[in-house]
Amino acid sequence: MTWILVRKLLRDVLKPLILVALLLGLYQLLWCKITARILGEMAPFFNQLAGLGGMNQHDLEQQVFKGPGQVIRSLIGGERLSLDHATDMLSIGYVHPVIELMFCVWAIGRAASAIAGEVDRGTMELLLAQPLARFKLILAHFIVDLVTIPVLCLSLWAGTCLGTYLNPIQVVDAPELKLPDVTYSLQVGPLKYSVQAPIQMEKETEEQKQARLHVALLDFLPALPLAGGLIFAVSGYTMFLSALGRFRMRVLMVAIGVTVVQFLINLLGQMWDFAAYLRPFTIFYYYQPQQTILGQGSCVTLAEWNGGQPLCSVPMLAVLLAVGFLGYGLALWTFNRRDLPAPL
């Protein structure tokens, strides 16, 4: 009976699954196009512009993302990124708010309909009238998550692979901009001399350019479990709310509110120190796929609780999976103990 229910649930979510997977893949395809345009056409010009001001690429980024621009910098991954490197730019597509929104919409929408949706429609009594234990209903939804979440994660990587193939990065020659001269004043006794020297920009070698624009697609694979962990975590606590509720719309509103609050706390905590200590209480703090893509490890250090110094290493994926399993466990416990209301 459980497998019959699983097949029925998979048939119900097949069309939405295909739609969301296509959207995730197409967005990565679009982001690869944006990356190729920025690194191929805009980055050389901005490098010339930085040289006019006697700055390097890092100094220019600090000026661009100063003040209100800090919000954008936090959304795309903070200061760990080098925006003139192809891998760093492509990794932004895995943390972009649009991608996280699609993750959460899928997880919340499906989990909210799992129990509260059936109760709201009056079909839960008909379902449980079959020889089906309540725990098997929760188990069926858990199996559906095990099937659908990997499909969504692989669609991200497939979009990145296809996007890098269709949009190779071709660097165009930036216009030659005249660099200002620098005047040095020397004084030896009563004599003064003025010496003018042009600013010399360090030219990039061909090897450095190839290393900067190289994209190792296999480096993106370790980020996929984190994406799946985020979906599973949101699905888990939404499933618990669904087991508590009677009306699907109310469950949706509460789950969306909880998720938005966590997102805002994590965002504000990256910009202001007074809110940083709250970040580890959000699931988005443990979703840092860029860190794994760039080879910086798969753990967080909880430095926000230790004055900016590493406190301990906590695996991000373990926390996300723990939240998901805890949500499913609480949903099972709640659903087994609650009375089903009579359909209205």
PDB file of C-alpha atoms in Angstrom, residues 11 37-38 74 89 108 123 129 160 183 187 190 194 213 238 242 248 273 287 291 301 313-314 317 325 330 339:
ATOM      1  CA  ARG A  11       2.289  11.250 -10.438  1.00  0.00           C
ATOM      2  CA  ARG A  37      29.391  38.736 -20.694  1.00  0.00           C
ATOM      3  CA  ILE A  38      30.821  40.237 -17.500  1.00  0.00           C
ATOM      4  CA  SER A  74      26.042  39.870   1.038  1.00  0.00           C
ATOM      5  CA  MET A  89      31.078  34.201 -10.646  1.00  0.00           C
ATOM      6  CA  ILE A 108       6.899  24.582   1.328  1.00  0.00           C
ATOM      7  CA  THR A 123      -9.761  13.558   1.664  1.00  0.00           C
ATOM      8  CA  ALA A 129      -9.908   4.448   5.606  1.00  0.00           C
ATOM      9  CA  THR A 160      25.831  24.929 -15.363  1.00  0.00           C
ATOM     10  CA  THR A 183      54.428  63.817 -10.160  1.00  0.00           C
ATOM     11  CA  GLN A 187      64.091  68.716  -2.618  1.00  0.00           C
ATOM     12  CA  PRO A 190      67.504  74.814  -1.832  1.00  0.00           C
ATOM     13  CA  SER A 194      59.761  67.492 -10.199  1.00  0.00           C
ATOM     14  CA  LEU A 213      38.732  31.868 -16.657  1.00  0.00           C
ATOM     15  CA  THR A 238       6.973  22.583   6.914  1.00  0.00           C
ATOM     16  CA  SER A 242       1.404  20.661   8.138  1.00  0.00           C
ATOM     17  CA  ARG A 248      -3.316  24.473   3.935  1.00  0.00           C
ATOM     18  CA  ASP A 273      27.699  42.754  13.815  1.00  0.00           C
ATOM     19  CA  TYR A 287      23.752  26.776   3.146  1.00  0.00           C
ATOM     20  CA  GLN A 291      32.515  27.628   0.183  1.00  0.00           C
ATOM     21  CA  THR A 301      33.151  27.705  12.399  1.00  0.00           C
ATOM     22  CA  SER A 313      33.810  23.134  13.012  1.00  0.00           C
ATOM     23  CA  VAL A 314      30.215  22.163  12.277  1.00  0.00           C
ATOM     24  CA  LEU A 317      25.163  19.286   5.510  1.00  0.00           C
ATOM     25  CA  PHE A 325      14.865  14.595   9.992  1.00  0.00           C
ATOM     26  CA  LEU A 330       7.956  15.726  14.916  1.00  0.00           C
ATOM     27  CA  ASP A 339      -7.559  13.692  16.037  1.00  0.00           C
TER      28      ASP A 339
END
